Amino acid sequence: VVYLKVPQGDLSGSQFEGLARLSRAYGNGFVRLDFEQDLVLRWVPDARLTALWHELQAIDLAEAGVHEITDTVSCPGTDSCKLGITASMGASRAIRERLLELDIVDPLVKQMHVKTSGCPNGCGRHHLGNIGFQGAAVKGADGHQVPAYEVYIGGQYDNSGEFRYAKRVSTKLPSKRVPDATERIIKYYQAERTDGELFNAFVDRVGHPAFEKLLADLREVSTPEENF
């Protein structure tokens, strides 16, 4: 089984054509979708993995880190959903770019998940991420509404059978501050955790009020132009 990382689930027409060809040449002619907006090729012989990887490079689908922290997930948000409050795809893209800039090698951080939804319906499954953002709105001092996100911490889903919903941190952040919040949460975890402590265990130990304090200065709302 070969997993292909597809940032935000976005594919071009030429990539679709390439996938169709590669699925027939290396697999069983079918491409599956997984729950992280990535793709799956089945029945690929071990001896052909290297050749497939080179061909995937040619269509820009050979990026490493499937199901790791840089494999962020979001719903379409206001890009195409009438229920969307925020442009969650844009926020997720900005988060992913920040995570790539951080060049994370810490294995405990790499296994974390960041998810973003454009409204409370939660199609981006923000309530299941270790770090989740739910689309909302806040008013500035001038009365204008600006896009914002509510922060959720400590969700979990995996093959171990353990499952829990993330809990909301009592902080709404203007959308522009979401990448900063993500970086700050990760660095706080790295600086204050005990040896080998997983992120959700760290959340349970320090408590949600610690994250409210950590993010408090990011709540400031300036002009609408500065927050979009």
mmCIF file with all atom_site columns, N, CA and C in Angstrom, residues 67-96:
data_model
loop_
_atom_site.group_PDB
_atom_site.id
_atom_site.type_symbol
_atom_site.label_atom_id
_atom_site.label_alt_id
_atom_site.label_comp_id
_atom_site.label_asym_id
_atom_site.label_entity_id
_atom_site.label_seq_id
_atom_site.pdbx_PDB_ins_code
_atom_site.Cartn_x
_atom_site.Cartn_y
_atom_site.Cartn_z
_atom_site.occupancy
_atom_site.B_iso_or_equiv
_atom_site.pdbx_formal_charge
_atom_site.auth_seq_id
_atom_site.auth_comp_id
_atom_site.auth_asym_id
_atom_site.auth_atom_id
_atom_site.pdbx_PDB_model_num
ATOM 1  N N  . HIS A 1 67 ? 0.235   11.673 6.968  1.00 0.00 ? 67 HIS A N  1
ATOM 2  C CA . HIS A 1 67 ? -0.382  11.497 8.290  1.00 0.00 ? 67 HIS A CA 1
ATOM 3  C C  . HIS A 1 67 ? 0.481   12.055 9.422  1.00 0.00 ? 67 HIS A C  1
ATOM 4  N N  . GLU A 1 68 ? 1.446   12.925 9.077  1.00 0.00 ? 68 GLU A N  1
ATOM 5  C CA . GLU A 1 68 ? 2.200   13.624 10.108 1.00 0.00 ? 68 GLU A CA 1
ATOM 6  C C  . GLU A 1 68 ? 1.665   15.047 10.240 1.00 0.00 ? 68 GLU A C  1
ATOM 7  N N  . ILE A 1 69 ? 2.284   15.842 11.086 1.00 0.00 ? 69 ILE A N  1
ATOM 8  C CA . ILE A 1 69 ? 1.726   17.140 11.444 1.00 0.00 ? 69 ILE A CA 1
ATOM 9  C C  . ILE A 1 69 ? 1.598   18.083 10.252 1.00 0.00 ? 69 ILE A C  1
ATOM 10 N N  . THR A 1 70 ? 2.491   17.975 9.266  1.00 0.00 ? 70 THR A N  1
ATOM 11 C CA . THR A 1 70 ? 2.387   18.848 8.098  1.00 0.00 ? 70 THR A CA 1
ATOM 12 C C  . THR A 1 70 ? 1.275   18.421 7.142  1.00 0.00 ? 70 THR A C  1
ATOM 13 N N  . ASP A 1 71 ? 0.675   17.272 7.392  1.00 0.00 ? 71 ASP A N  1
ATOM 14 C CA . ASP A 1 71 ? -0.441  16.779 6.571  1.00 0.00 ? 71 ASP A CA 1
ATOM 15 C C  . ASP A 1 71 ? -1.734  17.345 7.153  1.00 0.00 ? 71 ASP A C  1
ATOM 16 N N  . THR A 1 72 ? -1.872  18.655 7.102  1.00 0.00 ? 72 THR A N  1
ATOM 17 C CA . THR A 1 72 ? -3.020  19.333 7.707  1.00 0.00 ? 72 THR A CA 1
ATOM 18 C C  . THR A 1 72 ? -4.299  19.046 6.920  1.00 0.00 ? 72 THR A C  1
ATOM 19 N N  . VAL A 1 73 ? -5.420  19.142 7.617  1.00 0.00 ? 73 VAL A N  1
ATOM 20 C CA . VAL A 1 73 ? -6.725  18.852 7.012  1.00 0.00 ? 73 VAL A CA 1
ATOM 21 C C  . VAL A 1 73 ? -7.657  20.029 7.240  1.00 0.00 ? 73 VAL A C  1
ATOM 22 N N  . SER A 1 74 ? -8.460  20.355 6.232  1.00 0.00 ? 74 SER A N  1
ATOM 23 C CA . SER A 1 74 ? -9.479  21.384 6.405  1.00 0.00 ? 74 SER A CA 1
ATOM 24 C C  . SER A 1 74 ? -10.675 21.077 5.520  1.00 0.00 ? 74 SER A C  1
ATOM 25 N N  . CYS A 1 75 ? -11.800 21.658 5.858  1.00 0.00 ? 75 CYS A N  1
ATOM 26 C CA . CYS A 1 75 ? -12.966 21.619 4.988  1.00 0.00 ? 75 CYS A CA 1
ATOM 27 C C  . CYS A 1 75 ? -12.827 22.744 3.952  1.00 0.00 ? 75 CYS A C  1
ATOM 28 N N  . PRO A 1 76 ? -13.722 22.848 2.961  1.00 0.00 ? 76 PRO A N  1
ATOM 29 C CA . PRO A 1 76 ? -13.614 23.920 1.968  1.00 0.00 ? 76 PRO A CA 1
ATOM 30 C C  . PRO A 1 76 ? -13.855 25.320 2.532  1.00 0.00 ? 76 PRO A C  1
ATOM 31 N N  . GLY A 1 77 ? -14.625 25.418 3.630  1.00 0.00 ? 77 GLY A N  1
ATOM 32 C CA . GLY A 1 77 ? -14.923 26.738 4.182  1.00 0.00 ? 77 GLY A CA 1
ATOM 33 C C  . GLY A 1 77 ? -15.625 27.618 3.162  1.00 0.00 ? 77 GLY A C  1
ATOM 34 N N  . THR A 1 78 ? -15.372 28.910 3.233  1.00 0.00 ? 78 THR A N  1
ATOM 35 C CA . THR A 1 78 ? -16.073 29.855 2.364  1.00 0.00 ? 78 THR A CA 1
ATOM 36 C C  . THR A 1 78 ? -15.645 29.761 0.897  1.00 0.00 ? 78 THR A C  1
ATOM 37 N N  . ASP A 1 79 ? -14.632 28.942 0.598  1.00 0.00 ? 79 ASP A N  1
ATOM 38 C CA . ASP A 1 79 ? -14.246 28.772 -0.805 1.00 0.00 ? 79 ASP A CA 1
ATOM 39 C C  . ASP A 1 79 ? -15.406 28.213 -1.622 1.00 0.00 ? 79 ASP A C  1
ATOM 40 N N  . SER A 1 80 ? -16.188 27.304 -1.023 1.00 0.00 ? 80 SER A N  1
ATOM 41 C CA . SER A 1 80 ? -17.288 26.703 -1.776 1.00 0.00 ? 80 SER A CA 1
ATOM 42 C C  . SER A 1 80 ? -18.495 26.318 -0.940 1.00 0.00 ? 80 SER A C  1
ATOM 43 N N  . CYS A 1 81 ? -18.435 26.494 0.362  1.00 0.00 ? 81 CYS A N  1
ATOM 44 C CA . CYS A 1 81 ? -19.529 26.061 1.240  1.00 0.00 ? 81 CYS A CA 1
ATOM 45 C C  . CYS A 1 81 ? -20.375 27.250 1.687  1.00 0.00 ? 81 CYS A C  1
ATOM 46 N N  . LYS A 1 82 ? -21.674 27.142 1.522  1.00 0.00 ? 82 LYS A N  1
ATOM 47 C CA . LYS A 1 82 ? -22.568 28.238 1.912  1.00 0.00 ? 82 LYS A CA 1
ATOM 48 C C  . LYS A 1 82 ? -22.688 28.381 3.423  1.00 0.00 ? 82 LYS A C  1
ATOM 49 N N  . LEU A 1 83 ? -22.305 27.347 4.159  1.00 0.00 ? 83 LEU A N  1
ATOM 50 C CA . LEU A 1 83 ? -22.362 27.415 5.617  1.00 0.00 ? 83 LEU A CA 1
ATOM 51 C C  . LEU A 1 83 ? -21.082 27.972 6.227  1.00 0.00 ? 83 LEU A C  1
ATOM 52 N N  . GLY A 1 84 ? -20.040 28.079 5.420  1.00 0.00 ? 84 GLY A N  1
ATOM 53 C CA . GLY A 1 84 ? -18.739 28.489 5.939  1.00 0.00 ? 84 GLY A CA 1
ATOM 54 C C  . GLY A 1 84 ? -18.731 29.907 6.490  1.00 0.00 ? 84 GLY A C  1
ATOM 55 N N  . ILE A 1 85 ? -18.023 30.077 7.580  1.00 0.00 ? 85 ILE A N  1
ATOM 56 C CA . ILE A 1 85 ? -17.844 31.395 8.191  1.00 0.00 ? 85 ILE A CA 1
ATOM 57 C C  . ILE A 1 85 ? -16.473 31.955 7.831  1.00 0.00 ? 85 ILE A C  1
ATOM 58 N N  . THR A 1 86 ? -15.497 31.079 7.740  1.00 0.00 ? 86 THR A N  1
ATOM 59 C CA . THR A 1 86 ? -14.126 31.498 7.456  1.00 0.00 ? 86 THR A CA 1
ATOM 60 C C  . THR A 1 86 ? -13.553 30.708 6.280  1.00 0.00 ? 86 THR A C  1
ATOM 61 N N  . ALA A 1 87 ? -12.482 31.229 5.706  1.00 0.00 ? 87 ALA A N  1
ATOM 62 C CA . ALA A 1 87 ? -11.782 30.554 4.606  1.00 0.00 ? 87 ALA A CA 1
ATOM 63 C C  . ALA A 1 87 ? -10.810 29.542 5.203  1.00 0.00 ? 87 ALA A C  1
ATOM 64 N N  . SER A 1 88 ? -11.340 28.430 5.627  1.00 0.00 ? 88 SER A N  1
ATOM 65 C CA . SER A 1 88 ? -10.541 27.450 6.359  1.00 0.00 ? 88 SER A CA 1
ATOM 66 C C  . SER A 1 88 ? -9.426  26.840 5.519  1.00 0.00 ? 88 SER A C  1
ATOM 67 N N  . MET A 1 89 ? -9.625  26.755 4.201  1.00 0.00 ? 89 MET A N  1
ATOM 68 C CA . MET A 1 89 ? -8.546  26.234 3.359  1.00 0.00 ? 89 MET A CA 1
ATOM 69 C C  . MET A 1 89 ? -7.344  27.185 3.374  1.00 0.00 ? 89 MET A C  1
ATOM 70 N N  . GLY A 1 90 ? -7.608  28.472 3.359  1.00 0.00 ? 90 GLY A N  1
ATOM 71 C CA . GLY A 1 90 ? -6.523  29.442 3.442  1.00 0.00 ? 90 GLY A CA 1
ATOM 72 C C  . GLY A 1 90 ? -5.798  29.370 4.768  1.00 0.00 ? 90 GLY A C  1
ATOM 73 N N  . ALA A 1 91 ? -6.566  29.204 5.855  1.00 0.00 ? 91 ALA A N  1
ATOM 74 C CA . ALA A 1 91 ? -5.949  29.089 7.180  1.00 0.00 ? 91 ALA A CA 1
ATOM 75 C C  . ALA A 1 91 ? -5.102  27.826 7.269  1.00 0.00 ? 91 ALA A C  1
ATOM 76 N N  . SER A 1 92 ? -5.634  26.729 6.747  1.00 0.00 ? 92 SER A N  1
ATOM 77 C CA . SER A 1 92 ? -4.898  25.467 6.783  1.00 0.00 ? 92 SER A CA 1
ATOM 78 C C  . SER A 1 92 ? -3.615  25.567 5.956  1.00 0.00 ? 92 SER A C  1
ATOM 79 N N  . ARG A 1 93 ? -3.701  26.255 4.823  1.00 0.00 ? 93 ARG A N  1
ATOM 80 C CA . ARG A 1 93 ? -2.514  26.434 3.982  1.00 0.00 ? 93 ARG A CA 1
ATOM 81 C C  . ARG A 1 93 ? -1.448  27.247 4.728  1.00 0.00 ? 93 ARG A C  1
ATOM 82 N N  . ALA A 1 94 ? -1.884  28.290 5.424  1.00 0.00 ? 94 ALA A N  1
ATOM 83 C CA . ALA A 1 94 ? -0.942  29.122 6.176  1.00 0.00 ? 94 ALA A CA 1
ATOM 84 C C  . ALA A 1 94 ? -0.319  28.336 7.331  1.00 0.00 ? 94 ALA A C  1
ATOM 85 N N  . ILE A 1 95 ? -1.119  27.502 7.986  1.00 0.00 ? 95 ILE A N  1
ATOM 86 C CA . ILE A 1 95 ? -0.586  26.662 9.066  1.00 0.00 ? 95 ILE A CA 1
ATOM 87 C C  . ILE A 1 95 ? 0.457   25.696 8.520  1.00 0.00 ? 95 ILE A C  1
ATOM 88 N N  . ARG A 1 96 ? 0.117   25.058 7.418  1.00 0.00 ? 96 ARG A N  1
ATOM 89 C CA . ARG A 1 96 ? 1.046   24.101 6.804  1.00 0.00 ? 96 ARG A CA 1
ATOM 90 C C  . ARG A 1 96 ? 2.358   24.778 6.419  1.00 0.00 ? 96 ARG A C  1
#
